[in-house]
Amino acid sequence: MRTPILVVLVLGLCISAAAEPSLRATSGSQADQNRLADDDHLSRMKDKSMIKRWARLELLVPVSEKTRDYYLHGVPSDYRYLRPWARLFLQRISRQFRTRFGRPLRVTSLLRTVSYQKSLARRNVNAAPSTGPKASVHLTGACLDLSKKGMSRSQQSWVRNVLFNLRSKGYLYAIEEFQQPTFHVLVHRRYEGYVAQRTAASSK
């Protein structure tokens, strides 16, 4: 009688494991992100002068170094910018995270330029290239990295589920990195419309 019970327990564990959402990257993840960035008509930042020009036009918006909901770690001051909808995502998920867990999110990467990405690639063999179909989408300004460092299992699971849900609905593209302990998120333009709809619905 013990064998069937053991089988049931093992099957139950397998089902639970299978039910856990996965954001693991594939060999095509980098190319997929660039295709999605092209669908959103996102230019890549070539240099700092381009950042300044786009910031004046408000096509890029500044990101505070530290708020009660998140803080930047290792992000140079010249690169503390995002697309408006990507900053909106950061503000919302970090506020929800702090409300739930009582601590801020740690953000380790935002916008990059071609030259900045080249310097990263020289120091880190795992860094994406700065050009081509597999170039880093950080160059678009619509991408950010949320650090898993210091997160508990439940906190990581919460972030993973939120990102998986938004990815399945087409509002962002997220992958979970393990060589670098981060959640890498490319936010799509349509995310702004999603937030506007939710805000309007909640005000009725």
Coordinates of N, CA and C in Angstrom, one line a residue, residues 51-203:
I51 N 21.4 60.6 -26.4 CA 20.6 60.5 -25.1 C 20.1 61.9 -24.7
K52 N 21.0 62.9 -24.7 CA 20.7 64.3 -24.3 C 19.6 64.8 -25.3
R53 N 19.8 64.6 -26.6 CA 18.8 65.1 -27.6 C 17.4 64.5 -27.4
W54 N 17.4 63.2 -27.2 CA 16.1 62.5 -27.0 C 15.5 62.9 -25.6
A55 N 16.3 63.2 -24.6 CA 15.8 63.6 -23.3 C 15.1 65.0 -23.5
R56 N 15.7 65.9 -24.3 CA 15.1 67.2 -24.5 C 13.8 67.1 -25.2
L57 N 13.6 66.1 -26.0 CA 12.4 65.8 -26.7 C 11.4 65.0 -25.9
E58 N 11.8 64.6 -24.7 CA 11.0 63.8 -23.8 C 10.7 62.4 -24.4
L59 N 11.5 62.0 -25.3 CA 11.4 60.6 -25.8 C 12.1 59.6 -24.8
L60 N 13.0 60.2 -24.0 CA 13.6 59.5 -22.9 C 13.3 60.4 -21.6
V61 N 13.0 59.7 -20.5 CA 12.7 60.4 -19.3 C 13.7 60.0 -18.2
P62 N 14.0 60.9 -17.3 CA 15.0 60.6 -16.2 C 14.5 59.6 -15.2
V63 N 15.3 58.8 -14.7 CA 15.0 57.9 -13.6 C 15.7 58.3 -12.3
S64 N 15.0 58.5 -11.3 CA 15.6 58.9 -10.0 C 16.6 57.8 -9.5
E65 N 17.6 58.3 -8.9 CA 18.6 57.3 -8.4 C 18.1 56.5 -7.2
K66 N 17.2 57.1 -6.4 CA 16.6 56.4 -5.3 C 15.3 57.0 -4.9
T67 N 14.3 56.1 -4.7 CA 13.0 56.4 -4.2 C 12.7 55.5 -3.0
R68 N 11.5 55.6 -2.4 CA 11.2 54.7 -1.4 C 10.9 53.3 -1.9
D69 N 10.6 53.2 -3.3 CA 10.2 52.0 -3.9 C 11.3 51.2 -4.6
Y70 N 12.4 51.9 -5.0 CA 13.5 51.3 -5.7 C 14.7 52.1 -5.6
Y71 N 15.9 51.5 -5.9 CA 17.1 52.3 -5.9 C 18.0 51.7 -7.0
L72 N 18.8 52.6 -7.6 CA 19.7 52.2 -8.7 C 21.0 51.7 -8.1
H73 N 21.6 50.6 -8.6 CA 22.9 50.2 -8.1 C 23.8 50.0 -9.3
G74 N 24.9 50.8 -9.3 CA 25.9 50.7 -10.4 C 25.4 51.2 -11.7
V75 N 24.4 52.1 -11.7 CA 24.0 52.7 -13.0 C 24.6 54.1 -13.1
P76 N 25.5 54.4 -14.0 CA 26.1 55.7 -14.2 C 25.1 56.8 -14.4
S77 N 25.4 58.0 -13.9 CA 24.4 59.1 -13.9 C 24.0 59.4 -15.4
D78 N 24.9 59.3 -16.3 CA 24.6 59.6 -17.7 C 23.6 58.7 -18.4
Y79 N 23.4 57.5 -17.7 CA 22.5 56.5 -18.3 C 21.3 56.3 -17.5
R80 N 20.9 57.2 -16.6 CA 19.7 57.0 -15.8 C 18.5 57.5 -16.5
Y81 N 18.1 56.9 -17.6 CA 17.0 57.3 -18.5 C 16.3 56.0 -18.9
L82 N 15.0 56.2 -19.2 CA 14.2 55.1 -19.8 C 13.1 55.7 -20.7
R83 N 12.5 54.9 -21.5 CA 11.3 55.3 -22.3 C 10.2 55.6 -21.3
P84 N 9.3 56.5 -21.5 CA 8.3 56.8 -20.6 C 7.5 55.6 -20.1
W85 N 7.1 54.7 -21.0 CA 6.4 53.5 -20.6 C 7.2 52.5 -19.7
A86 N 8.5 52.5 -20.0 CA 9.4 51.6 -19.2 C 9.5 52.2 -17.7
R87 N 9.6 53.5 -17.6 CA 9.7 54.1 -16.3 C 8.4 53.9 -15.6
L88 N 7.3 54.0 -16.3 CA 6.0 53.7 -15.7 C 5.9 52.3 -15.1
F89 N 6.4 51.3 -15.9 CA 6.5 49.9 -15.4 C 7.3 49.8 -14.1
L90 N 8.5 50.5 -14.1 CA 9.4 50.4 -13.0 C 8.7 51.0 -11.7
Q91 N 8.0 52.1 -11.9 CA 7.4 52.8 -10.8 C 6.2 51.9 -10.2
R92 N 5.5 51.3 -11.1 CA 4.4 50.4 -10.6 C 4.8 49.2 -9.9
I93 N 5.7 48.4 -10.6 CA 6.1 47.1 -10.0 C 6.9 47.4 -8.7
S94 N 7.7 48.4 -8.6 CA 8.5 48.7 -7.4 C 7.6 49.1 -6.3
R95 N 6.5 49.9 -6.6 CA 5.6 50.3 -5.5 C 4.8 49.1 -5.0
Q96 N 4.4 48.2 -5.9 CA 3.7 47.0 -5.5 C 4.6 46.1 -4.7
F97 N 5.9 46.0 -5.1 CA 6.8 45.1 -4.4 C 7.0 45.6 -3.0
R98 N 7.3 46.9 -2.8 CA 7.5 47.5 -1.5 C 6.3 47.4 -0.6
T99 N 5.1 47.6 -1.2 CA 3.8 47.5 -0.4 C 3.7 46.0 0.1
R100 N 4.1 45.1 -0.7 CA 3.9 43.7 -0.4 C 5.0 43.2 0.6
F101 N 6.2 43.6 0.4 CA 7.3 43.0 1.1 C 8.1 44.0 2.0
G102 N 7.7 45.3 1.9 CA 8.3 46.3 2.8 C 9.7 46.6 2.6
R103 N 10.2 46.4 1.3 CA 11.6 46.8 0.9 C 11.6 47.2 -0.5
P104 N 12.6 48.0 -0.9 CA 12.6 48.5 -2.3 C 13.2 47.5 -3.2
L105 N 13.0 47.7 -4.5 CA 13.6 46.9 -5.5 C 15.0 47.4 -5.9
R106 N 15.9 46.5 -6.2 CA 17.3 46.9 -6.6 C 17.3 46.8 -8.1
V107 N 17.7 48.0 -8.8 CA 17.7 48.0 -10.2 C 19.2 48.2 -10.7
T108 N 19.7 47.3 -11.5 CA 21.1 47.3 -11.8 C 21.4 47.7 -13.3
S109 N 20.4 47.9 -14.1 CA 20.7 48.4 -15.4 C 19.5 49.1 -16.1
L110 N 19.8 50.2 -16.8 CA 18.7 50.9 -17.5 C 19.2 51.0 -19.0
L111 N 19.2 52.3 -19.4 CA 19.6 52.6 -20.8 C 21.1 52.4 -21.0
R112 N 21.5 52.0 -22.2 CA 22.9 51.9 -22.5 C 23.1 52.5 -24.0
T113 N 24.3 52.9 -24.3 CA 24.7 53.3 -25.6 C 25.6 52.2 -26.3
V114 N 25.8 52.3 -27.6 CA 26.6 51.4 -28.3 C 28.0 51.3 -27.6
S115 N 28.6 52.5 -27.3 CA 30.0 52.4 -26.7 C 30.0 51.8 -25.3
Y116 N 28.9 52.1 -24.6 CA 28.8 51.5 -23.2 C 28.7 50.0 -23.3
Q117 N 27.9 49.5 -24.2 CA 27.7 48.1 -24.4 C 29.0 47.4 -24.8
K118 N 29.8 48.1 -25.7 CA 31.0 47.5 -26.1 C 32.0 47.4 -24.9
S119 N 32.0 48.4 -24.0 CA 32.9 48.3 -22.9 C 32.4 47.2 -21.9
L120 N 31.1 46.9 -21.8 CA 30.6 45.8 -21.0 C 31.1 44.5 -21.6
A121 N 31.0 44.4 -22.9 CA 31.3 43.2 -23.6 C 32.8 42.8 -23.4
R122 N 33.7 43.9 -23.3 CA 35.1 43.6 -23.1 C 35.3 43.1 -21.7
R123 N 34.5 43.4 -20.7 CA 34.7 43.0 -19.4 C 33.9 41.7 -19.1
N124 N 32.9 41.4 -19.8 CA 31.9 40.3 -19.5 C 31.7 39.6 -20.8
V125 N 32.1 38.3 -20.8 CA 31.9 37.5 -22.1 C 30.5 37.2 -22.3
N126 N 29.6 37.3 -21.3 CA 28.2 37.0 -21.4 C 27.4 38.2 -21.9
A127 N 28.0 39.3 -22.0 CA 27.3 40.5 -22.4 C 26.9 40.4 -23.9
A128 N 25.7 40.9 -24.2 CA 25.2 40.9 -25.6 C 26.1 41.8 -26.4
P129 N 26.1 41.6 -27.7 CA 26.8 42.5 -28.6 C 26.1 43.9 -28.7
S130 N 26.8 44.9 -29.3 CA 26.3 46.2 -29.4 C 25.6 46.5 -30.7
T131 N 25.7 45.6 -31.7 CA 25.1 45.7 -33.0 C 24.6 44.3 -33.5
G132 N 23.8 44.3 -34.5 CA 23.4 43.1 -35.1 C 22.1 42.6 -34.6
P133 N 21.6 41.5 -35.1 CA 20.3 40.9 -34.7 C 20.2 40.5 -33.2
K134 N 21.3 40.3 -32.6 CA 21.3 39.9 -31.2 C 21.9 41.0 -30.3
A135 N 21.8 42.2 -30.7 CA 22.3 43.3 -29.9 C 21.5 43.5 -28.6
S136 N 22.1 44.1 -27.6 CA 21.4 44.3 -26.4 C 20.3 45.3 -26.6
V137 N 19.1 44.9 -26.1 CA 18.0 45.9 -26.2 C 18.0 46.9 -25.1
H138 N 19.0 46.9 -24.3 CA 19.2 48.1 -23.4 C 19.5 49.3 -24.2
L139 N 19.9 49.2 -25.4 CA 20.2 50.3 -26.2 C 18.9 51.1 -26.6
T140 N 17.8 50.5 -26.5 CA 16.5 51.1 -26.8 C 16.0 52.0 -25.7
G141 N 16.4 51.8 -24.5 CA 15.8 52.6 -23.4 C 14.5 52.1 -22.8
A142 N 14.1 51.0 -23.4 CA 12.8 50.4 -23.0 C 13.1 49.1 -22.1
C143 N 14.3 49.0 -21.7 CA 14.7 47.7 -21.0 C 15.4 48.1 -19.6
L144 N 15.2 47.2 -18.7 CA 15.8 47.4 -17.4 C 16.0 46.0 -16.7
D145 N 16.9 46.0 -15.8 CA 17.3 44.7 -15.0 C 16.9 44.9 -13.6
L146 N 16.1 44.0 -13.1 CA 15.7 44.0 -11.6 C 16.6 42.9 -11.0
S147 N 17.3 43.3 -10.0 CA 18.3 42.4 -9.3 C 17.5 41.4 -8.4
K148 N 18.0 40.2 -8.4 CA 17.4 39.2 -7.5 C 18.3 39.1 -6.2
K149 N 19.4 39.8 -6.2 CA 20.3 39.7 -5.0 C 19.6 40.2 -3.8
G150 N 19.6 39.3 -2.8 CA 19.0 39.7 -1.5 C 17.5 39.3 -1.4
M151 N 16.9 38.9 -2.6 CA 15.5 38.5 -2.6 C 15.3 37.1 -2.0
S152 N 14.2 37.0 -1.2 CA 13.9 35.6 -0.7 C 13.2 34.9 -1.8
R153 N 13.0 33.6 -1.6 CA 12.3 32.8 -2.6 C 10.9 33.3 -2.9
S154 N 10.2 33.7 -1.9 CA 8.8 34.2 -2.1 C 8.8 35.5 -2.9
Q155 N 9.8 36.3 -2.6 CA 9.9 37.6 -3.4 C 10.3 37.3 -4.8
Q156 N 11.2 36.4 -5.1 CA 11.5 36.1 -6.5 C 10.3 35.5 -7.2
S157 N 9.6 34.6 -6.5 CA 8.4 34.0 -7.0 C 7.4 35.0 -7.4
W158 N 7.2 36.0 -6.5 CA 6.2 37.0 -6.8 C 6.6 37.8 -8.1
V159 N 7.8 38.3 -8.2 CA 8.3 39.0 -9.3 C 8.1 38.1 -10.6
R160 N 8.5 36.9 -10.5 CA 8.5 36.0 -11.6 C 7.0 35.8 -12.1
N161 N 6.1 35.7 -11.2 CA 4.7 35.5 -11.6 C 4.1 36.8 -12.2
V162 N 4.5 37.9 -11.7 CA 4.0 39.2 -12.2 C 4.5 39.4 -13.7
L163 N 5.8 39.1 -13.9 CA 6.4 39.3 -15.2 C 5.9 38.2 -16.2
F164 N 5.7 37.0 -15.7 CA 5.1 36.0 -16.5 C 3.7 36.3 -17.0
N165 N 2.9 36.9 -16.1 CA 1.5 37.3 -16.4 C 1.5 38.4 -17.5
L166 N 2.4 39.4 -17.3 CA 2.4 40.5 -18.2 C 3.0 40.1 -19.5
R167 N 4.0 39.2 -19.5 CA 4.5 38.7 -20.8 C 3.5 37.9 -21.5
S168 N 2.7 37.0 -20.9 CA 1.7 36.2 -21.5 C 0.7 37.1 -22.2
K169 N 0.4 38.3 -21.7 CA -0.6 39.2 -22.2 C 0.0 40.2 -23.3
G170 N 1.3 40.1 -23.5 CA 2.0 40.9 -24.5 C 2.4 42.3 -24.2
Y171 N 2.5 42.6 -22.9 CA 2.8 43.9 -22.4 C 4.3 44.1 -22.2
L172 N 5.1 43.0 -22.1 CA 6.5 43.0 -22.0 C 7.1 41.7 -22.4
Y173 N 8.4 41.7 -22.5 CA 9.2 40.5 -22.7 C 10.2 40.4 -21.6
A174 N 10.1 39.3 -20.8 CA 11.0 39.2 -19.6 C 11.7 37.8 -19.7
I175 N 12.9 37.8 -19.3 CA 13.7 36.6 -19.1 C 14.4 36.6 -17.7
E176 N 14.6 35.5 -17.1 CA 15.3 35.4 -15.9 C 16.7 34.9 -16.1
E177 N 17.7 35.7 -15.7 CA 19.1 35.4 -15.9 C 19.6 34.8 -14.6
F178 N 20.6 33.9 -14.8 CA 21.1 33.2 -13.7 C 22.6 33.4 -13.5
Q179 N 23.3 33.6 -14.7 CA 24.7 34.0 -14.6 C 24.9 35.3 -13.9
Q180 N 24.0 36.2 -14.3 CA 23.8 37.5 -13.6 C 22.4 37.4 -12.9
P181 N 22.3 37.5 -11.6 CA 21.1 37.3 -10.9 C 20.1 38.4 -11.0
T182 N 19.5 38.4 -12.2 CA 18.5 39.5 -12.5 C 17.3 39.0 -13.3
F183 N 16.2 39.8 -13.2 CA 15.1 39.7 -14.2 C 15.3 40.8 -15.2
H184 N 15.4 40.3 -16.4 CA 15.7 41.3 -17.6 C 14.4 41.5 -18.3
V185 N 14.0 42.8 -18.3 CA 12.6 43.1 -18.8 C 12.7 44.2 -19.9
L186 N 12.1 43.8 -21.1 CA 11.8 44.8 -22.2 C 10.4 45.1 -22.1
V187 N 10.0 46.4 -21.9 CA 8.7 46.8 -21.8 C 8.2 47.4 -23.1
H188 N 7.0 46.9 -23.5 CA 6.4 47.3 -24.8 C 5.6 48.6 -24.7
R189 N 5.5 49.3 -25.8 CA 4.7 50.6 -25.8 C 3.3 50.4 -25.3
R190 N 2.7 49.3 -25.6 CA 1.3 49.1 -25.3 C 1.1 49.0 -23.7
Y191 N 2.1 48.9 -23.0 CA 2.0 48.8 -21.5 C 1.3 50.1 -21.0
E192 N 1.6 51.2 -21.6 CA 0.9 52.5 -21.2 C -0.6 52.4 -21.3
G193 N -1.0 51.8 -22.4 CA -2.5 51.7 -22.6 C -3.1 50.7 -21.6
Y194 N -2.4 49.7 -21.3 CA -2.8 48.7 -20.3 C -3.0 49.4 -18.9
V195 N -2.1 50.2 -18.6 CA -2.2 50.9 -17.3 C -3.3 51.9 -17.3
A196 N -3.5 52.6 -18.4 CA -4.6 53.6 -18.6 C -5.9 52.9 -18.4
Q197 N -6.1 51.7 -19.0 CA -7.3 51.0 -18.9 C -7.6 50.5 -17.5
R198 N -6.6 50.1 -16.8 CA -6.8 49.6 -15.4 C -7.1 50.8 -14.5
T199 N -6.5 51.9 -14.8 CA -6.7 53.1 -14.0 C -8.2 53.6 -14.2
A200 N -8.6 53.6 -15.4 CA -10.0 54.1 -15.7 C -11.0 53.1 -15.1
A201 N -10.7 51.8 -15.2 CA -11.6 50.8 -14.6 C -11.8 50.9 -13.1
S202 N -10.6 51.2 -12.5 CA -10.6 51.3 -11.0 C -11.3 52.6 -10.5
S203 N -11.4 53.6 -11.4 CA -12.0 54.9 -11.0 C -13.5 54.9 -11.1

